[in-house]
Coordinates of C-alpha atoms in Angstrom, one line a residue:
Chain A
M1257 CA -12.6 -60.8 -16.9
D1258 CA -10.7 -58.4 -15.2
R1259 CA -6.6 -57.7 -15.7
R1260 CA -5.6 -59.6 -12.3
D1261 CA -8.2 -63.0 -13.2
R1262 CA -7.0 -62.0 -17.3
K1263 CA -2.8 -62.5 -16.0
S1264 CA -2.9 -65.2 -14.2
A1265 CA -5.2 -67.0 -16.7
I1266 CA -2.7 -66.2 -19.0
R1267 CA 0.1 -68.0 -16.6
K1268 CA -1.8 -70.8 -16.4
A1269 CA -1.9 -71.7 -20.2
W1270 CA 1.7 -70.8 -20.5
Q1271 CA 2.3 -73.0 -17.1
H1272 CA 0.0 -76.1 -19.0
A1273 CA 2.1 -75.2 -22.0
G1274 CA 5.4 -75.9 -20.0
V1275 CA 4.3 -79.2 -18.5
A1276 CA 2.9 -80.5 -21.8
V1277 CA 6.1 -80.0 -23.8
A1278 CA 7.9 -81.2 -20.9
V1279 CA 6.2 -84.4 -20.4
V1280 CA 6.3 -84.6 -24.1
V1281 CA 10.1 -84.6 -23.5
V1282 CA 11.0 -87.3 -21.1
A1283 CA 8.7 -89.7 -22.3
A1284 CA 10.7 -89.1 -25.9
A1285 CA 14.1 -88.9 -23.7
L1286 CA 13.1 -92.4 -22.4
R1287 CA 12.1 -93.6 -25.8
L1288 CA 15.2 -93.7 -26.6
W1289 CA 16.8 -94.9 -23.5
P1290 CA 16.6 -96.8 -21.9
L1291 CA 13.8 -98.1 -24.8
H1292 CA 16.2 -98.0 -27.2
A1293 CA 16.4 -102.1 -27.6
L1294 CA 11.9 -101.8 -28.1
E1295 CA 13.5 -100.3 -31.6
A1296 CA 10.7 -99.0 -33.6
R1297 CA 8.1 -101.3 -31.7
L1298 CA 5.4 -100.1 -29.3
A1299 CA 6.5 -96.5 -30.8
W1300 CA 3.3 -94.4 -27.9
L1301 CA 4.8 -96.7 -25.2
T1302 CA 5.4 -93.2 -23.1
F1303 CA 3.4 -91.3 -24.8
Y1304 CA 0.2 -92.2 -23.3
P1305 CA 1.0 -91.6 -19.9
A1306 CA 2.6 -88.7 -20.6
V1307 CA -0.4 -87.2 -22.3
A1308 CA -2.5 -88.7 -19.5
V1309 CA -0.9 -86.6 -17.1
A1310 CA -0.5 -83.1 -19.2
A1311 CA -4.0 -83.8 -19.7
L1312 CA -4.6 -84.4 -15.8
Y1313 CA -2.9 -81.3 -14.6
G1314 CA -3.7 -78.9 -17.8
G1315 CA -7.1 -80.1 -19.0
L1316 CA -8.6 -80.0 -22.8
R1317 CA -5.5 -78.0 -23.8
A1318 CA -2.6 -79.5 -22.1
G1319 CA -4.1 -83.1 -23.5
L1320 CA -4.0 -81.5 -27.5
L1321 CA -0.9 -79.8 -27.0
G1322 CA 0.6 -83.2 -25.6
T1323 CA -0.7 -85.1 -28.0
S1324 CA 0.4 -83.2 -30.7
L1325 CA 4.2 -82.7 -29.9
S1326 CA 4.0 -86.6 -29.0
C1327 CA 2.6 -87.1 -33.0
L1328 CA 6.0 -84.3 -33.8
A1329 CA 8.0 -86.8 -31.9
V1330 CA 7.8 -89.5 -33.1
L1331 CA 7.3 -88.7 -36.8
W1332 CA 10.5 -86.2 -36.7
L1333 CA 12.1 -86.3 -33.3
L1334 CA 12.9 -89.5 -32.6
P1335 CA 14.0 -91.4 -36.0
P1336 CA 17.1 -89.5 -36.5
F1337 CA 18.4 -90.5 -33.1
T1338 CA 17.3 -94.6 -33.4
G1339 CA 18.4 -94.2 -37.2
Q1340 CA 15.1 -95.4 -38.5
P1341 CA 11.2 -93.9 -38.7
F1342 CA 8.9 -95.0 -36.9
I1343 CA 5.7 -94.6 -39.2
R1344 CA 6.7 -96.9 -42.4
D1345 CA 3.3 -98.5 -43.1
S1346 CA -0.4 -98.7 -42.8
T1347 CA -0.2 -100.4 -39.4
D1348 CA 1.9 -98.0 -37.9
W1349 CA -0.3 -95.0 -39.4
L1350 CA -3.4 -97.0 -37.5
G1351 CA -1.3 -97.0 -34.4
M1352 CA -0.9 -93.2 -34.1
A1353 CA -4.7 -92.5 -35.1
V1354 CA -5.6 -94.4 -32.5
F1355 CA -3.1 -92.7 -30.4
A1356 CA -4.4 -89.5 -31.3
A1357 CA -8.4 -90.5 -30.9
T1358 CA -7.1 -91.9 -27.2
C1359 CA -5.6 -88.8 -25.8
T1360 CA -8.0 -86.5 -27.2
L1361 CA -10.9 -88.6 -25.6
V1362 CA -8.4 -88.3 -22.4
S1363 CA -8.2 -85.2 -22.2
G1364 CA -11.4 -84.1 -23.0
I1365 CA -11.8 -86.2 -19.9
A1366 CA -10.0 -84.6 -17.6
E1367 CA -10.7 -81.5 -18.5
A1368 CA -14.8 -82.3 -17.3
T1369 CA -13.7 -83.7 -14.4
R1370 CA -11.1 -80.3 -13.6
R1371 CA -14.9 -78.1 -14.1
A1372 CA -17.1 -80.3 -12.8
N1373 CA -14.5 -80.1 -9.5
T1374 CA -14.4 -76.1 -10.2
R1375 CA -18.3 -75.8 -9.9
A1376 CA -18.0 -77.7 -7.2
Q1377 CA -15.3 -75.4 -5.3
Q1378 CA -17.3 -72.1 -6.6
A1379 CA -20.9 -73.6 -5.4
H1380 CA -19.2 -74.2 -2.0
E1381 CA -17.6 -70.7 -2.1
E1382 CA -20.9 -69.2 -2.4
A1383 CA -22.7 -71.5 0.3
E1384 CA -20.0 -70.0 2.7
V1385 CA -20.9 -66.5 1.8
A1386 CA -24.3 -67.3 2.3
N1387 CA -23.8 -68.9 5.6
R1388 CA -21.3 -66.1 6.9
E1389 CA -24.0 -63.3 5.7
L1390 CA -27.2 -65.9 7.7
E1391 CA -24.5 -65.2 10.9
A1392 CA -24.3 -61.7 10.4
F1393 CA -28.1 -61.5 10.0
S1394 CA -29.1 -63.5 13.1
Y1395 CA -27.0 -61.8 15.2
S1396 CA -28.0 -58.3 14.7
V1397 CA -32.0 -59.5 14.3
A1398 CA -31.5 -60.5 17.7
H1399 CA -29.6 -57.9 18.5
D1400 CA -31.1 -55.3 17.1
L1401 CA -35.2 -56.8 18.5
R1402 CA -33.9 -57.1 22.1
A1403 CA -33.3 -53.5 22.7
P1404 CA -37.1 -52.3 22.0
L1405 CA -38.1 -55.4 23.1
R1406 CA -37.0 -54.1 26.9
G1407 CA -37.5 -51.0 26.3
M1408 CA -41.1 -51.5 25.8
N1409 CA -40.7 -54.9 28.8
G1410 CA -39.2 -51.7 31.0
F1411 CA -41.4 -48.9 30.7
A1412 CA -44.6 -51.4 31.0
Q1413 CA -42.8 -52.4 34.1
V1414 CA -42.6 -49.3 35.7
L1415 CA -45.6 -47.5 34.8
L1416 CA -47.2 -50.6 36.4
D1417 CA -44.9 -50.2 39.6
S1418 CA -45.3 -46.5 40.0
Y1419 CA -48.4 -46.2 38.6
G1420 CA -50.4 -48.6 38.8
D1421 CA -52.6 -48.4 41.8
K1422 CA -53.8 -45.2 39.6
L1423 CA -55.6 -48.1 37.2
D1424 CA -58.7 -50.3 37.5
A1425 CA -58.4 -53.7 37.4
D1426 CA -58.4 -53.7 33.6
G1427 CA -55.7 -50.9 33.1
Q1428 CA -53.5 -52.8 35.3
D1429 CA -54.4 -56.1 33.6
A1430 CA -53.8 -54.5 30.1
L1431 CA -50.0 -53.8 31.3
Q1432 CA -50.0 -57.2 32.5
E1433 CA -50.5 -58.5 29.1
I1434 CA -47.8 -56.0 28.0
L1435 CA -45.2 -57.2 30.1
I1436 CA -46.6 -61.4 29.7
N1437 CA -46.1 -60.3 26.0
A1438 CA -42.6 -58.8 26.0
R1439 CA -41.7 -62.3 27.8
R1440 CA -42.7 -64.7 25.2
M1441 CA -41.0 -62.2 22.7
G1442 CA -37.8 -62.1 24.8
A1443 CA -38.2 -66.3 24.6
L1444 CA -39.0 -66.9 21.4
I1445 CA -36.0 -64.4 20.3
D1446 CA -33.3 -66.6 22.6
A1447 CA -34.9 -70.1 20.8
L1448 CA -34.2 -68.5 17.5
L1449 CA -30.2 -67.1 18.2
S1450 CA -30.0 -71.2 19.8
L1451 CA -31.6 -72.7 16.5
S1452 CA -29.6 -70.2 13.9
R1453 CA -26.4 -70.8 16.0
V1454 CA -27.0 -74.5 16.1
T1455 CA -27.2 -74.1 12.0
R1456 CA -24.1 -71.5 11.2
S1457 CA -21.7 -73.1 14.1
A1458 CA -19.4 -75.7 12.4
V1459 CA -19.5 -79.8 13.9
K1460 CA -16.9 -80.9 15.4
P1461 CA -17.5 -84.6 16.2
E1462 CA -15.9 -86.4 19.1
S1463 CA -16.4 -89.3 21.5
V1464 CA -18.9 -87.9 23.4
D1465 CA -20.8 -90.1 26.4
L1466 CA -24.0 -89.1 26.5
S1467 CA -25.1 -90.7 29.6
E1468 CA -23.0 -88.5 31.1
V1469 CA -24.3 -85.4 29.6
V1470 CA -27.4 -86.7 30.4
R1471 CA -27.4 -87.1 34.1
T1472 CA -25.6 -83.7 34.0
I1473 CA -28.4 -81.8 31.8
A1474 CA -31.0 -83.8 34.5
S1475 CA -29.3 -82.5 37.5
Q1476 CA -29.7 -79.4 36.3
L1477 CA -33.1 -79.1 35.7
S1478 CA -34.0 -81.3 39.1
T1479 CA -32.5 -78.5 40.7
A1480 CA -34.3 -75.5 38.8
E1481 CA -37.4 -77.7 39.9
P1482 CA -35.9 -78.6 43.5
G1483 CA -40.2 -79.3 44.5
R1484 CA -40.0 -82.1 41.7
T1485 CA -39.2 -86.1 42.0
V1486 CA -38.3 -87.7 38.7
D1487 CA -37.4 -91.4 38.4
L1488 CA -34.6 -90.8 35.9
V1489 CA -33.2 -94.2 34.2
V1490 CA -30.3 -93.9 32.4
Q1491 CA -28.2 -96.7 30.4
D1492 CA -24.3 -96.0 31.6
H1493 CA -21.5 -95.3 29.2
L1494 CA -23.5 -94.7 25.7
R1495 CA -20.9 -93.0 23.7
A1496 CA -21.7 -91.4 20.5
E1497 CA -19.4 -89.2 18.0
L1498 CA -21.0 -85.9 17.8
D1499 CA -20.3 -81.7 18.6
P1500 CA -19.9 -81.7 22.4
V1501 CA -21.8 -78.1 22.6
L1502 CA -24.7 -79.3 20.7
A1503 CA -25.0 -82.8 21.7
R1504 CA -25.3 -80.6 25.0
T1505 CA -28.2 -79.1 23.5
L1506 CA -30.0 -81.3 22.1
V1507 CA -30.1 -83.0 25.1
E1508 CA -30.8 -80.0 27.0
N1509 CA -34.1 -79.8 24.6
V1510 CA -35.1 -83.2 24.8
L1511 CA -34.7 -83.7 28.1
G1512 CA -36.3 -80.6 29.3
N1513 CA -39.2 -81.6 27.0
A1514 CA -39.6 -84.7 28.8
W1515 CA -39.0 -83.2 32.1
K1516 CA -41.9 -80.4 31.2
F1517 CA -44.0 -82.5 30.3
T1518 CA -44.0 -85.0 32.8
G1519 CA -45.3 -82.2 35.0
K1520 CA -48.8 -83.2 35.8
V1521 CA -47.8 -86.8 35.9
P1522 CA -47.6 -88.3 40.1
A1523 CA -44.9 -90.6 39.2
A1524 CA -42.9 -89.1 36.5
R1525 CA -40.6 -91.4 35.0
V1526 CA -37.5 -90.5 32.7
E1527 CA -35.1 -92.9 30.5
F1528 CA -32.8 -92.5 28.2
G1529 CA -30.6 -95.5 26.8
V1530 CA -29.9 -97.2 22.6
T1531 CA -32.4 -100.0 21.5
E1532 CA -31.8 -100.9 17.7
R1533 CA -34.9 -100.0 15.3
D1534 CA -34.9 -101.3 11.5
H1535 CA -31.9 -102.3 12.1
V1536 CA -30.9 -99.4 13.7
R1537 CA -28.8 -98.3 16.4
A1538 CA -30.9 -95.6 17.9
F1539 CA -30.7 -93.7 21.2
Y1540 CA -33.7 -92.5 23.3
V1541 CA -35.1 -90.3 25.5
R1542 CA -39.3 -92.0 27.0
D1543 CA -41.4 -89.7 29.2
N1544 CA -44.8 -91.0 30.7
G1545 CA -46.4 -87.6 30.3
A1546 CA -48.3 -85.7 28.1
G1547 CA -47.5 -87.7 25.7
F1548 CA -48.9 -86.6 21.7
D1549 CA -51.7 -87.7 19.3
M1550 CA -49.6 -89.5 16.5
A1551 CA -51.7 -87.7 13.5
F1552 CA -49.9 -84.5 14.1
A1553 CA -46.5 -86.4 14.7
S1554 CA -45.2 -84.2 11.4
K1555 CA -46.0 -81.4 13.0
L1556 CA -43.6 -82.3 15.5
F1557 CA -40.3 -81.1 14.6
A1558 CA -41.7 -77.6 13.0
P1559 CA -41.0 -74.1 14.5
F1560 CA -43.3 -72.6 16.0
Q1561 CA -45.5 -75.4 15.8
R1562 CA -47.1 -77.2 18.8
L1563 CA -49.0 -79.7 19.8
H1564 CA -50.1 -78.3 23.3
T1565 CA -51.4 -74.4 23.8
V1566 CA -49.2 -72.5 26.0
A1567 CA -51.1 -72.1 29.1
E1568 CA -51.4 -75.5 29.5
F1569 CA -47.4 -76.3 28.7
P1570 CA -45.2 -73.3 27.6
G1571 CA -42.9 -73.4 25.1
T1572 CA -41.6 -71.4 22.4
G1573 CA -42.3 -74.5 19.6
I1574 CA -38.4 -74.4 18.6
G1575 CA -36.7 -76.8 21.3
L1576 CA -37.8 -79.9 18.9
A1577 CA -36.8 -77.4 15.6
T1578 CA -33.5 -77.3 17.1
V1579 CA -32.9 -80.7 18.3
Q1580 CA -33.7 -81.9 14.4
R1581 CA -31.0 -79.7 13.0
I1582 CA -28.4 -80.4 15.4
V1583 CA -29.3 -84.6 14.3
H1584 CA -29.4 -83.7 11.1
R1585 CA -26.0 -81.5 10.5
H1586 CA -24.8 -84.8 12.0
G1587 CA -26.0 -87.3 9.0
G1588 CA -28.5 -88.8 11.6
R1589 CA -32.4 -89.8 12.3
L1590 CA -34.4 -88.7 14.7
W1591 CA -38.2 -89.4 14.7
A1592 CA -41.0 -89.6 17.5
E1593 CA -43.0 -91.8 18.9
G1594 CA -46.6 -91.3 21.4
T1595 CA -50.1 -91.8 22.8
V1596 CA -52.6 -89.2 24.4
D1597 CA -51.8 -88.8 27.9
G1598 CA -49.3 -92.0 27.4
G1599 CA -45.7 -90.5 27.1
A1600 CA -43.8 -89.9 24.0
T1601 CA -40.3 -91.5 22.7
F1602 CA -37.9 -89.6 20.9
Y1603 CA -35.5 -91.3 18.6
F1604 CA -32.4 -90.4 17.0
A1605 CA -29.9 -92.1 15.5
F1606 CA -26.3 -91.3 14.3
P1607 CA -23.9 -92.9 11.5
R1608 CA -22.1 -95.8 12.4
R1609 CA -19.3 -94.7 13.5
D1610 CA -19.0 -94.8 17.7
S1611 CA -18.2 -96.8 20.1
G1612 CA -19.2 -98.9 23.6
G1613 CA -22.8 -99.7 24.8
K1614 CA -24.4 -102.6 23.7
Chain B
M560 CA -15.6 -36.7 46.8
S561 CA -18.6 -38.1 45.1
K562 CA -18.7 -41.2 43.3
V563 CA -19.9 -40.4 39.7
I564 CA -20.8 -43.1 37.1
L565 CA -20.1 -42.7 33.6
L566 CA -23.0 -45.1 31.3
V567 CA -21.7 -44.6 27.6
E568 CA -25.1 -45.8 25.9
D569 CA -26.5 -44.6 22.9
N570 CA -30.0 -45.9 23.4
S571 CA -32.3 -43.2 25.4
S572 CA -34.7 -46.1 26.4
D573 CA -31.9 -48.2 27.5
E574 CA -30.4 -44.7 29.6
K575 CA -33.7 -44.0 31.4
L576 CA -34.5 -47.6 32.4
T577 CA -31.1 -47.8 33.3
V578 CA -30.8 -45.1 35.6
L579 CA -34.5 -45.7 36.4
A580 CA -33.0 -49.1 37.6
F581 CA -30.2 -47.3 39.8
N582 CA -32.9 -45.1 41.6
K583 CA -35.1 -48.3 42.6
C584 CA -32.6 -49.8 44.3
G585 CA -31.9 -46.4 46.6
I586 CA -28.4 -45.7 44.3
A587 CA -28.4 -41.8 43.9
N588 CA -25.0 -41.4 42.6
E589 CA -24.1 -38.7 39.3
I590 CA -24.5 -40.9 36.7
V591 CA -23.3 -38.9 34.0
V592 CA -24.6 -40.4 30.1
V593 CA -22.7 -40.0 26.7
R594 CA -24.0 -41.1 23.5
D595 CA -21.2 -42.9 21.9
G596 CA -17.2 -43.9 22.3
A597 CA -16.3 -40.6 21.4
E598 CA -17.7 -38.8 23.8
A599 CA -17.2 -41.0 26.3
L600 CA -13.2 -40.7 25.3
D601 CA -14.1 -36.6 25.4
Y602 CA -15.1 -37.0 29.2
L603 CA -12.4 -39.6 30.4
F604 CA -9.3 -37.2 28.6
G605 CA -10.9 -33.6 29.1
S606 CA -11.1 -33.1 25.8
G607 CA -14.0 -32.1 22.6
K608 CA -17.3 -31.2 24.2
Y609 CA -15.9 -32.1 27.5
A610 CA -12.3 -29.9 27.9
G611 CA -11.6 -28.0 30.9
R612 CA -12.9 -31.2 33.0
D613 CA -10.9 -32.1 36.2
T614 CA -9.5 -35.3 34.7
A615 CA -8.3 -35.8 38.0
I616 CA -11.9 -37.2 39.0
A617 CA -12.4 -40.3 37.6
P618 CA -15.4 -42.3 37.4
T619 CA -15.4 -45.0 40.3
L620 CA -17.0 -47.2 37.2
V621 CA -17.6 -47.0 34.0
L622 CA -21.1 -48.8 32.3
L623 CA -20.0 -49.5 28.5
D624 CA -22.3 -50.4 25.9
L625 CA -20.9 -52.3 22.5
G626 CA -23.5 -51.2 19.8
L627 CA -22.4 -47.5 20.3
P628 CA -22.2 -44.5 17.4
R629 CA -18.9 -43.8 15.8
I630 CA -16.5 -45.4 18.4
D631 CA -17.9 -48.6 19.0
G632 CA -17.5 -50.2 22.6
H633 CA -14.9 -52.3 22.3
E634 CA -12.4 -49.2 20.9
V635 CA -13.1 -47.1 23.6
L636 CA -12.5 -49.8 26.2
R637 CA -9.3 -50.7 24.0
R638 CA -8.3 -46.9 24.4
I639 CA -8.7 -46.5 28.1
R640 CA -6.9 -49.1 28.7
A641 CA -4.0 -48.0 26.8
D642 CA -3.9 -44.6 28.9
E643 CA -1.9 -44.6 31.7
R644 CA -4.5 -41.8 33.0
T645 CA -7.5 -44.1 32.9
K646 CA -5.9 -48.0 32.9
L647 CA -7.6 -49.2 36.0
I648 CA -10.9 -47.6 36.0
P649 CA -13.0 -50.6 36.1
V650 CA -15.0 -51.2 33.1
V651 CA -18.4 -53.3 33.0
I652 CA -19.6 -53.7 29.8
L653 CA -23.4 -53.8 29.9
T654 CA -24.9 -55.0 26.5
S655 CA -27.6 -57.2 25.1
S656 CA -25.1 -59.1 23.5
S657 CA -24.8 -62.6 24.8
E658 CA -22.1 -63.8 21.9
D659 CA -19.2 -65.5 23.1
E660 CA -17.0 -63.8 20.6
D661 CA -18.0 -60.6 22.5
V662 CA -17.8 -61.5 25.8
A663 CA -14.1 -63.2 25.1
R664 CA -13.2 -60.1 23.3
G665 CA -14.0 -57.9 26.0
Y666 CA -12.5 -59.9 28.6
K667 CA -9.4 -59.8 26.2
L668 CA -9.4 -55.9 25.9
G669 CA -9.4 -55.5 29.9
A670 CA -13.0 -55.3 30.7
N671 CA -13.7 -56.0 34.6
A672 CA -17.0 -57.7 33.9
Y673 CA -19.6 -58.6 31.4
V674 CA -23.1 -58.2 32.1
R675 CA -25.9 -59.2 29.8
K676 CA -29.0 -56.3 29.5
P677 CA -31.7 -58.5 30.5
V678 CA -34.9 -58.2 28.6
D679 CA -37.4 -57.7 31.8
F680 CA -36.9 -54.7 34.3
G681 CA -37.2 -56.6 37.3
E682 CA -34.3 -58.7 36.7
F683 CA -33.1 -54.8 35.2
A684 CA -33.5 -53.4 38.6
Q685 CA -32.0 -56.6 40.1
A686 CA -28.4 -56.5 38.1
A687 CA -28.2 -52.4 38.7
K688 CA -28.5 -53.2 42.3
T689 CA -25.9 -55.7 42.3
L690 CA -23.3 -54.0 40.3
G691 CA -24.3 -50.6 42.6
L692 CA -23.7 -52.1 45.1
F693 CA -20.8 -54.2 44.5
W694 CA -18.4 -51.5 42.8
L695 CA -19.6 -48.8 44.1
L696 CA -20.1 -49.6 48.1
L697 CA -17.4 -53.1 48.4
N698 CA -15.2 -52.4 45.9
E699 CA -12.2 -50.6 46.3
P700 CA -11.8 -47.9 43.7
P701 CA -8.1 -47.6 42.8
R702 CA -6.4 -44.5 42.8
V703 CA -6.5 -43.2 39.5
G704 CA -5.5 -39.4 37.7
P705 CA -2.9 -38.0 36.0
P706 CA 0.6 -38.4 38.7
T707 CA 1.5 -36.5 40.0

């Protein structure tokens, strides 16, 4: 322990001792007046709670000190004031022994509780430190990786623009491959950064109108792809206790997937609503698109795991991992059902503390 | 008098790409490149390496990267806004960071704009063109320089 810790530990020890003495004095005083009517009966009446208080405040040492002082008080301090001894026969000694044993036990329990609390506090602080380090790391990773990526992408583009005509088809294709991969890497970095943001940001739940969020994101998706018509069915006024920013990210990812995987379907249909599964109220997003094989359902939410090639449907493989992290951070559950070319339904349920809906 | 752009950028690849992007969209103004925050301040205040430079000629636009060695971008911005001679010069933060804290801090310190450097060069060139056309042609620059 360094000097600062030792000084603070000594000061705490004095404080605990002080409290132990104080409670015993109060207990003794109360025993003298107004409880003097009890005379020598129930000698330990006020001292039991006194030691309990000392133990709760200062742990084992304070409890033991309080116990000893209480015994001394009953043996030698009170009799002069009351005019009669408190400990006369073996029953009284037994009473004192029971008092001492009980108080020691209580002090021990109080000490164990305090130690457990301290450990929990330490674990919490360590988690905070780890979280801050993770934040710094993921920020610098994304930031520092983007710079050389920009360089590679930029100069490949410059080569293609200014010297492309001096290259044959294979040469130009090679440059295009560089560009495609650079863009893909950029998308991966952005998705990873978004995922890490979900992990490190604070979750501030409030009552969110999910139906409204769904409608807003859906309209953004429509605007981004004006050529497509998607039949959107939304149950209105469905609310949940969610962090609004994370709720938005969740809907963006789930709806974005629904839009993407119905891209090859002539009459695309996306539904949002609430239902009951296993006696639990769950929101769902259903689409009639490419779906997936339930045999691979376990891979669905793992980062970078995809069930389609990039050529079939673009993507980073991080969207659903992000959704899962958001749902878990709210203490909720996420699962999916689907059939190949028969659409997919994603369910998410949150711990019951919301209102509205059914 | 020709309008000068001050580019504060430590990464030489980014510097080349920025210059190329401006050239690509036909902006041929002189671009002065400084490698770190200290050099940027030397240029603006006519000290150190740039002692003797006529500080009455202030750049029309400062493109400021954030991750700079020695004095970082935010500190440079703070000092630019703290000095009477330079506090009105338009400063556009041009950086790869899109973190909310950086955006907020940039505006709080008095940046005129915050532009994220796109990874795609085509988009980068487009951004340069938009910036150049606005700040060099459309925007009316403030009258800056030491009080007469």
